[in-house]
Amino acid sequence: LLLLPGFGYVRSNLLVDGIIDLDVNPSIEITINRRDRVLRVTGLNEEAVEILAGTDYRTWDVRDAVSDLILRLNDKQYISRNQRTVLLSVDSKNPEKAERIKQELSASIEAALAGTEIQPLVVRQSRPKDRDLQKRANEYHISSGKMRLVEEAARKAPDRDERELAGAIKLGGEEEIRAAIDRLMGRVRDSRLPLPECQCFFLELVSCLIRLT
């Protein structure tokens, strides 16, 4: 019986109760406890590691942490009037908590940018639990949430168009690249994929292709 209070403290404060993916171009993973306090923030790619440099978010309220991260992303021009889509993927053992966190963090993102001319477009989704998808996400240094959107969009964009774009980036000039992107965008638009998912798809597709060149 004497161990019960100690177990309660560990369960509430030290165990992971939720995982949040915050994606623009940098991909950031946040783990939280039952009290919505940050346990760990991980940069999943080089851009995210740079954003996180010098700050330890442990024990921060997750809403404050996300607000601070959004301001940093804005300062580095990862969020701007031309790139205002933020992908928010949330997983929790408690589905009701996951929905609450989605809503509260969306509000935090909007509030953080309230003093700017940017009106963020927050795309909310449940964070996937597929281990194979997580493995693929790790290979591309992006979150599992963004990986799922990329794969959903890619299924609606023929492989030959992706190969054509890759070839244009590696071998072609500006006109060839623009033409290949225009054709790929046309096909994705025809698939009627929601606009935020299209933006996430093209952002990550081009980023991945550039890293390969």
XYZ file of C-alpha atoms in Angstrom:
213
model
C 0.000 0.000 0.000
C 2.891 2.355 0.702
C 3.932 1.985 -2.921
C 0.618 3.235 -4.330
C 1.289 6.991 -3.932
C 4.650 6.576 -5.658
C 3.075 4.610 -8.491
C 0.460 7.314 -8.913
C 3.178 9.944 -9.267
C 5.063 7.874 -11.846
C 1.891 7.192 -13.845
C 0.845 10.835 -13.918
C 4.208 12.469 -14.450
C 6.764 10.099 -15.961
C 4.888 7.743 -18.306
C 4.024 8.641 -21.896
C 0.305 9.277 -22.286
C 0.296 10.915 -25.709
C 2.399 11.605 -28.790
C 2.054 14.668 -31.002
C 3.565 15.246 -34.437
C 3.965 18.876 -35.498
C 4.861 19.234 -39.171
C 5.572 22.143 -41.474
C 8.822 21.375 -43.250
C 10.606 20.625 -39.978
C 9.019 17.533 -38.433
C 8.838 17.557 -34.643
C 7.637 14.825 -32.267
C 6.376 15.695 -28.779
C 5.613 13.168 -26.033
C 3.457 14.207 -23.079
C 2.320 12.761 -19.756
C -1.185 12.543 -18.276
C -0.925 16.136 -17.067
C -0.227 17.433 -20.602
C 3.363 18.197 -19.610
C 6.147 17.635 -22.103
C 8.383 14.625 -21.516
C 10.483 14.906 -24.669
C 10.676 16.908 -27.897
C 12.517 15.294 -30.809
C 13.591 16.826 -34.097
C 13.027 14.276 -36.856
C 15.067 16.066 -39.519
C 17.929 18.555 -39.678
C 15.625 21.568 -39.900
C 13.774 20.496 -36.773
C 17.003 19.878 -34.831
C 18.052 23.436 -35.664
C 14.701 24.816 -34.470
C 15.030 22.958 -31.149
C 18.626 23.973 -30.468
C 19.136 25.663 -27.121
C 15.717 24.950 -25.571
C 14.693 22.163 -23.215
C 10.894 21.823 -23.284
C 10.698 19.169 -20.579
C 7.955 19.906 -17.999
C 6.467 22.670 -20.216
C 2.725 22.658 -20.673
C 2.282 21.251 -24.184
C 0.166 24.241 -25.264
C 2.966 26.643 -24.308
C 5.564 24.453 -25.988
C 3.650 24.329 -29.268
C 3.094 28.100 -29.183
C 6.827 28.656 -28.727
C 7.678 26.220 -31.510
C 5.272 27.935 -33.905
C 6.928 31.289 -33.193
C 10.334 29.773 -33.891
C 9.076 28.251 -37.129
C 7.697 31.626 -38.120
C 10.981 33.376 -37.291
C 12.803 30.928 -39.577
C 10.227 31.475 -42.368
C 9.011 27.878 -42.310
C 5.588 29.398 -41.677
C 4.656 32.375 -43.815
C 1.786 33.762 -45.866
C 2.891 31.469 -48.699
C 3.338 28.420 -46.454
C 0.715 28.449 -43.747
C -0.252 24.784 -43.528
C 0.522 23.067 -40.224
C -0.068 19.334 -39.860
C -1.041 18.270 -36.344
C -1.208 14.525 -35.620
C -2.197 13.347 -32.144
C -2.253 9.951 -30.467
C -3.319 9.236 -26.890
C -4.436 6.235 -24.894
C -7.620 8.206 -24.235
C -9.485 9.048 -27.491
C -11.357 11.900 -25.809
C -8.085 13.410 -24.663
C -6.681 13.113 -28.191
C -9.591 15.132 -29.582
C -9.229 17.728 -26.828
C -5.509 18.073 -27.483
C -6.155 18.545 -31.211
C -8.578 21.387 -30.527
C -6.460 23.073 -27.863
C -3.242 22.916 -29.859
C -5.017 24.248 -32.946
C -6.118 27.202 -30.831
C -2.551 27.633 -29.536
C -1.177 27.709 -33.081
C -3.707 30.330 -34.163
C -3.079 32.432 -31.047
C 0.698 32.299 -31.524
C 0.335 33.792 -35.016
C -2.407 36.256 -34.113
C 0.035 39.160 -34.168
C 1.144 38.381 -37.721
C -0.556 38.542 -41.105
C -0.555 34.741 -41.263
C -3.798 32.816 -40.905
C -2.627 29.248 -40.295
C -4.363 26.310 -41.910
C -4.184 23.574 -39.279
C -4.756 20.060 -40.596
C -5.706 17.773 -37.705
C -5.617 14.003 -37.763
C -5.115 10.989 -35.541
C -1.492 9.886 -35.420
C -1.129 6.483 -37.138
C 0.079 3.488 -35.138
C 1.261 1.400 -38.108
C 4.808 0.154 -37.371
C 5.679 -0.335 -41.034
C 4.568 3.206 -41.796
C 6.651 4.469 -38.873
C 9.677 2.642 -40.279
C 9.200 4.321 -43.664
C 8.760 7.684 -41.967
C 12.058 7.202 -40.141
C 13.804 6.501 -43.442
C 12.593 9.836 -44.836
C 13.164 11.720 -41.556
C 9.547 12.841 -41.281
C 6.750 12.111 -38.840
C 4.406 9.157 -39.215
C 1.539 11.625 -39.521
C 3.088 13.322 -42.546
C 4.121 9.964 -43.996
C 0.519 8.811 -44.006
C -0.620 11.929 -45.884
C 2.220 11.572 -48.364
C 1.346 7.943 -49.064
C -2.369 8.685 -49.403
C -1.606 11.404 -51.922
C 1.015 9.311 -53.706
C -1.505 6.522 -54.283
C -3.547 9.013 -56.300
C -0.552 10.310 -58.264
C 0.832 7.869 -60.865
C 4.396 6.629 -60.283
C 5.448 7.740 -63.752
C 4.720 11.366 -62.828
C 6.883 11.101 -59.704
C 9.702 9.577 -61.770
C 9.308 12.355 -64.298
C 9.596 14.988 -61.574
C 12.665 13.260 -60.113
C 14.304 13.220 -63.517
C 13.494 16.878 -64.120
C 15.044 17.929 -60.810
C 18.198 15.883 -61.421
C 18.726 16.561 -65.118
C 16.434 19.316 -66.365
C 16.379 23.063 -66.164
C 13.858 25.380 -64.546
C 11.305 25.044 -67.364
C 11.402 21.231 -67.247
C 10.941 21.239 -63.468
C 8.017 23.668 -63.647
C 6.348 21.624 -66.390
C 6.720 18.356 -64.443
C 5.349 19.915 -61.254
C 2.418 21.438 -63.144
C 1.489 18.060 -64.624
C 1.734 16.332 -61.254
C -0.306 19.055 -59.559
C -2.976 18.719 -62.218
C -3.303 14.995 -61.598
C -3.538 15.415 -57.832
C -6.128 18.199 -58.231
C -8.153 15.906 -60.476
C -8.120 13.297 -57.698
C -10.010 15.828 -55.523
C -7.631 15.354 -52.599
C -8.300 18.055 -49.953
C -6.144 21.154 -50.418
C -4.206 20.861 -47.118
C -3.255 17.276 -47.957
C -2.130 18.374 -51.429
C 0.089 21.048 -49.877
C 1.663 18.586 -47.438
C 2.205 16.077 -50.250
C 3.979 18.474 -52.595
C 6.027 20.031 -49.813
C 7.408 16.692 -48.699
C 7.697 15.195 -52.182
C 9.842 18.041 -53.454
C 11.869 18.109 -50.213
C 12.615 14.391 -50.476
C 13.549 14.629 -54.149
C 15.886 17.537 -53.550
C 17.627 15.595 -50.778
C 18.191 12.770 -53.273
C 19.920 14.996 -55.834
